[in-house]
Amino acid sequence: MTIVTGVTVRVPAKLNLQLAVGPPRADGYHDLVTVFHAVSLFDEITAEPARRDGVSVSGEGADRVPADGDNLALRAVSALRAEMPSAPGVHVTIAKRIPVAAGLAGGSGDAAAALVACNELWAGGFGPPQLAEIAARVGSDVAFALLGGTAVGRGRGEQLTPALAPATQYHWVLAFADGHLSTPEVYAALDRQRAREQVPAEPGLDPALMSALRSGDARLVGRALSNDLQPAALSLFPALRKTLAAGLELGALGALVSGSGPTCVFLAASADRALDLAASLSGAGVCRSVARASGPAPGAAIISGAR
Ligand code: ATP
């Protein structure tokens, strides 16, 4: 018998290449059609046996992450334990590189990573479909963090279909903002903006983006990026306009606010162009810091401690 003392899982950040938002539903959520894209900016979480459940967090933005049962990783542990009531206690250690409340779904990623790690630690034997179902109960973006790659999300984002596309790697520059945006506040700003306009139609998948992804042509993908939340994010965080404009002036193929923001993402034509763009953007003083990442990246995966 193999004894596993700790399992470490790496989980990617996500971008939304398209985020189409429908009108608010009776339960307060919005129906979405989105194209998720996982990128190579990773959090790492380790699950180890412990007398009782706990969590510790270090790294980027750790002071803004709850270190109790509100942590999304511990919520995921509880959701998995509901399926395995005799599972023992676990301590989860999170090393964050994905900035917090940045529109990159780091919290959802940590939840997905905790599911994968505890499933291994407890020999749960749950396969991807069962884990995806548990993930959807924890949060809207958690199931995608399990899957990774590029995928269309519907409903609240939890109904996923992998996008069929050639094995193109896209080169991104991420500009992290000096500040944060709360996802519910951005949706509320969108609802206020829309109350002054006509009622939005049901959201639909953008055929131009899907055909760009099938072609693997970064230029076409750059032109087809879209985010219905962007005007709302810009209204709450006007400085992002400058960041987006600077990236486009510096030659990005496309630019958009990631999810609910405030991270701005830029598509570059090659790894070298991404390097140049990252250097110029950080010199332009239009963001707190920059990072480069490529996508699509794999979903939550065990990197050590597998049995
Ligand atoms: P979204 O998934 O809505 O795009 P986001 O990427 O903007 O969210 P997250 O970094 O996921 O933001 O954090 C959203 C909130 O969740 C934060 O306010 C944070 O305090 C809380 N949170 C709970 N657990 C975690 C976690 N493990 N990592 C990061 N944030 C967490």
XYZ file of C-alpha atoms and ligand atoms in Angstrom:
338
model
C 0.000 0.000 0.000
C 1.293 3.483 -0.845
C 1.009 6.070 1.922
C 0.554 9.573 0.567
C 1.549 12.256 3.059
C 0.875 15.319 0.942
C -0.400 16.081 -2.533
C 0.560 19.221 -4.465
C -1.578 20.474 -7.337
C -0.858 23.288 -9.800
C -3.798 25.242 -11.184
C -3.891 27.909 -13.921
C -5.443 31.375 -14.053
C -8.192 31.908 -16.615
C -8.961 34.613 -19.128
C -12.288 35.068 -20.899
C -11.697 35.519 -24.630
C -15.406 36.300 -24.904
C -17.727 37.126 -22.022
C -21.333 37.675 -23.116
C -23.655 38.495 -20.230
C -27.445 38.073 -20.348
C -30.032 39.864 -18.212
C -30.127 39.082 -14.466
C -32.051 35.877 -13.591
C -34.527 35.482 -10.739
C -31.730 34.009 -8.548
C -29.581 37.124 -9.110
C -27.045 35.360 -11.354
C -26.639 36.248 -15.021
C -26.729 33.724 -17.835
C -23.391 33.756 -19.580
C -21.836 32.577 -22.751
C -18.099 32.681 -22.352
C -14.939 31.344 -23.912
C -12.578 30.402 -21.101
C -8.854 30.169 -21.772
C -6.401 28.854 -19.162
C -2.966 30.502 -19.074
C 0.387 29.564 -17.566
C 0.154 31.646 -14.402
C -0.274 29.084 -11.633
C -1.216 28.810 -7.960
C 0.084 25.745 -6.118
C -1.829 24.096 -3.342
C -0.741 21.252 -1.076
C -3.160 19.096 0.920
C -1.797 17.197 3.927
C -3.501 15.099 6.599
C -4.315 17.115 9.752
C -6.383 16.726 12.871
C -8.846 19.315 11.637
C -9.361 21.300 8.457
C -7.286 24.439 8.063
C -5.670 26.642 5.466
C -2.600 28.845 5.203
C -1.886 31.224 2.357
C 1.346 32.829 1.150
C 2.438 34.789 -1.927
C 0.758 37.360 -4.152
C -2.145 39.067 -2.325
C -2.186 36.514 0.525
C -3.307 39.153 3.047
C -6.573 39.582 1.086
C -7.484 35.891 1.170
C -9.565 34.472 4.062
C -7.645 31.926 6.154
C -10.774 30.203 7.467
C -13.795 28.266 6.215
C -14.596 31.106 3.762
C -11.510 30.225 1.750
C -12.768 28.704 -1.494
C -10.260 25.846 -1.181
C -11.776 24.852 2.187
C -15.282 25.181 0.747
C -14.211 22.706 -1.912
C -12.839 20.380 0.802
C -16.263 20.498 2.525
C -18.086 19.834 -0.745
C -15.919 16.758 -1.387
C -16.316 15.585 2.203
C -20.113 15.734 1.788
C -19.562 12.874 -0.693
C -17.076 11.075 1.639
C -18.315 11.728 5.192
C -15.594 9.603 6.846
C -12.714 11.505 5.180
C -10.151 12.756 7.752
C -9.050 16.357 8.366
C -6.805 18.141 5.925
C -4.545 21.182 5.969
C -4.379 23.116 2.723
C -1.360 25.316 1.982
C -1.834 27.781 -0.858
C 1.087 29.458 -2.639
C -0.501 32.267 -4.642
C 0.890 33.703 -7.848
C -2.524 34.561 -9.314
C -3.440 38.026 -7.980
C -6.579 38.192 -5.804
C -9.824 39.801 -7.033
C -8.140 40.465 -10.373
C -10.610 38.800 -12.761
C -8.352 35.756 -13.152
C -10.428 33.322 -11.032
C -7.589 32.488 -8.644
C -9.971 31.574 -5.824
C -11.948 29.243 -8.074
C -8.663 27.744 -9.216
C -7.621 27.045 -5.626
C -10.986 25.346 -5.064
C -10.459 23.134 -8.109
C -6.924 22.313 -6.968
C -8.202 21.375 -3.500
C -10.736 18.982 -5.050
C -8.042 17.260 -7.108
C -5.607 17.107 -4.167
C -8.129 15.719 -1.648
C -9.548 13.237 -4.145
C -5.996 11.866 -4.399
C -5.140 12.129 -0.681
C -8.353 10.371 0.364
C -8.292 7.906 -2.561
C -11.764 9.205 -3.435
C -11.652 7.732 -6.927
C -13.939 10.426 -8.351
C -13.511 10.804 -12.114
C -13.587 14.074 -14.058
C -17.410 14.161 -14.556
C -18.098 13.657 -10.828
C -15.455 16.192 -9.803
C -16.932 18.676 -12.303
C -20.361 18.257 -10.674
C -18.949 18.880 -7.189
C -16.953 21.839 -8.585
C -20.099 23.465 -9.985
C -21.606 23.422 -6.481
C -18.592 25.350 -5.118
C -18.543 28.181 -7.714
C -19.144 29.139 -11.323
C -15.528 29.045 -12.557
C -14.346 26.006 -10.577
C -15.272 23.363 -13.162
C -13.261 25.181 -15.838
C -10.178 25.260 -13.612
C -10.364 21.449 -13.509
C -10.618 21.233 -17.284
C -8.194 23.924 -18.474
C -7.444 24.525 -22.164
C -9.970 26.608 -24.071
C -13.662 25.888 -23.524
C -17.076 27.401 -24.045
C -18.986 27.949 -20.788
C -22.739 28.439 -20.552
C -25.236 28.831 -17.727
C -23.254 30.482 -14.933
C -20.137 29.273 -16.743
C -20.222 25.746 -15.331
C -21.681 23.993 -18.409
C -18.513 23.396 -20.391
C -17.674 22.248 -23.900
C -13.981 22.082 -24.854
C -13.265 24.227 -27.923
C -11.943 22.235 -30.866
C -8.919 24.159 -32.056
C -5.431 23.500 -33.426
C -2.573 23.272 -30.926
C -1.656 26.975 -31.287
C 0.017 28.562 -28.253
C -1.013 32.167 -27.690
C 1.335 34.635 -25.998
C -0.255 36.983 -23.482
C 0.881 39.926 -21.435
C -1.072 40.525 -18.233
C -1.075 44.012 -16.718
C -1.962 43.882 -13.018
C -3.696 46.965 -11.680
C -2.975 48.952 -8.577
C -6.348 48.127 -7.029
C -9.095 45.526 -7.078
C -12.616 45.063 -8.379
C -15.325 43.015 -6.717
C -17.118 40.756 -9.198
C -20.639 41.414 -7.755
C -20.016 45.181 -7.885
C -19.018 45.000 -11.552
C -22.171 43.023 -12.402
C -24.243 45.571 -10.459
C -22.637 48.421 -12.455
C -23.470 46.553 -15.681
C -27.117 46.180 -14.600
C -27.272 49.914 -13.830
C -25.788 50.803 -17.232
C -28.212 48.474 -18.979
C -31.241 49.825 -17.105
C -30.613 53.048 -19.038
C -30.385 51.202 -22.351
C -32.544 48.572 -23.982
C -32.880 45.166 -22.301
C -30.035 42.922 -23.511
C -30.812 39.950 -25.692
C -29.893 36.402 -24.692
C -26.103 36.091 -24.901
C -24.653 34.187 -27.871
C -21.308 32.720 -28.845
C -19.331 34.958 -31.231
C -18.840 33.069 -34.533
C -15.894 35.347 -35.455
C -13.995 34.299 -32.318
C -14.738 30.608 -32.802
C -13.584 30.711 -36.405
C -10.465 32.659 -35.365
C -9.682 29.965 -32.787
C -10.189 27.215 -35.375
C -7.780 29.021 -37.724
C -5.149 29.350 -34.989
C -4.404 32.866 -36.315
C -3.507 35.098 -33.360
C -4.243 38.232 -35.406
C -7.872 37.145 -35.899
C -8.210 36.051 -32.274
C -6.893 39.446 -31.146
C -9.519 41.246 -33.196
C -12.377 39.071 -31.870
C -11.746 39.438 -28.106
C -14.804 40.840 -26.299
C -16.090 41.342 -22.782
C -19.565 42.676 -21.907
C -18.289 43.507 -18.410
C -15.578 45.810 -19.742
C -17.632 49.052 -19.856
C -18.778 48.415 -16.278
C -15.226 47.654 -15.113
C -13.980 50.829 -16.857
C -16.689 52.927 -15.216
C -15.527 51.725 -11.776
C -11.816 51.863 -12.626
C -11.326 54.579 -15.310
C -7.496 54.309 -15.234
C -7.783 50.993 -17.088
C -8.618 52.914 -20.290
C -5.046 54.205 -20.352
C -3.644 50.730 -19.777
C -5.671 49.238 -22.658
C -4.769 52.106 -24.994
C -1.059 51.856 -24.130
C -0.956 48.114 -24.919
C -2.652 48.642 -28.294
C -0.315 51.521 -29.164
C 2.605 49.265 -28.322
C 1.455 46.743 -30.921
C -0.762 44.236 -29.102
C -3.025 42.256 -31.467
C -5.911 42.702 -29.055
C -6.596 44.018 -25.583
C -9.315 43.523 -23.027
C -10.194 43.593 -19.376
C -10.049 40.056 -17.988
C -13.418 38.907 -16.605
C -14.596 41.430 -14.043
C -11.152 43.080 -14.013
C -9.092 44.998 -13.176
C -6.349 42.928 -14.885
C -5.893 43.956 -18.537
C -4.682 41.313 -20.973
C -2.917 41.766 -24.302
C -2.351 39.247 -27.059
C 1.069 39.355 -28.704
C 2.088 37.927 -32.083
C 4.945 35.799 -30.675
C 6.866 35.036 -27.487
C 9.445 37.703 -28.460
C 6.770 40.322 -29.091
C 5.243 39.481 -25.704
C 8.627 40.061 -24.074
C 8.961 43.480 -25.774
C 5.392 44.428 -24.951
C 5.795 43.429 -21.298
C 8.973 45.535 -20.996
C 7.407 48.578 -22.689
C 4.174 48.357 -20.696
C 6.003 48.152 -17.418
C 8.070 51.196 -18.456
C 4.925 53.134 -19.425
C 3.728 53.318 -15.810
C 0.155 52.305 -16.648
C -0.088 49.350 -14.249
C 1.320 47.949 -10.999
C 3.230 45.101 -12.637
C 3.190 42.862 -15.693
C 3.545 39.153 -16.343
C 3.774 37.006 -19.430
C 1.779 33.813 -19.824
C 0.940 31.433 -22.626
C -2.250 29.553 -23.250
C -4.011 27.254 -23.487
C -2.591 25.751 -20.261
C -3.704 22.439 -18.721
C -6.261 22.384 -15.894
C -5.565 21.498 -12.241
C -2.906 18.764 -12.202
C -1.014 16.857 -9.519
C 2.683 17.759 -9.575
C 3.811 15.714 -6.575
C 2.457 13.209 -4.101
C 0.515 11.080 -6.566
C -0.012 7.484 -5.417
P -13.781 35.676 -10.322
O -13.672 34.191 -10.097
O -15.119 36.205 -9.946
O -13.225 36.167 -11.634
P -11.573 37.055 -9.216
O -10.582 36.346 -10.054
O -11.833 38.480 -9.557
O -12.910 36.279 -9.179
P -10.535 35.823 -6.826
O -9.064 36.016 -6.742
O -11.031 34.499 -7.209
O -11.146 36.978 -7.730
O -11.125 36.275 -5.387
C -12.425 36.708 -5.187
C -12.683 36.820 -3.691
O -12.681 35.523 -3.132
C -11.625 37.620 -2.939
O -12.257 38.735 -2.385
C -11.086 36.706 -1.861
O -11.062 37.299 -0.587
C -12.033 35.499 -1.859
N -11.307 34.205 -1.743
C -11.698 33.140 -1.058
N -10.810 32.123 -1.191
C -9.839 32.568 -1.978
C -8.633 31.976 -2.485
N -8.266 30.732 -2.172
N -7.879 32.719 -3.314
C -8.263 33.967 -3.661
N -9.371 34.570 -3.188
C -10.165 33.885 -2.367
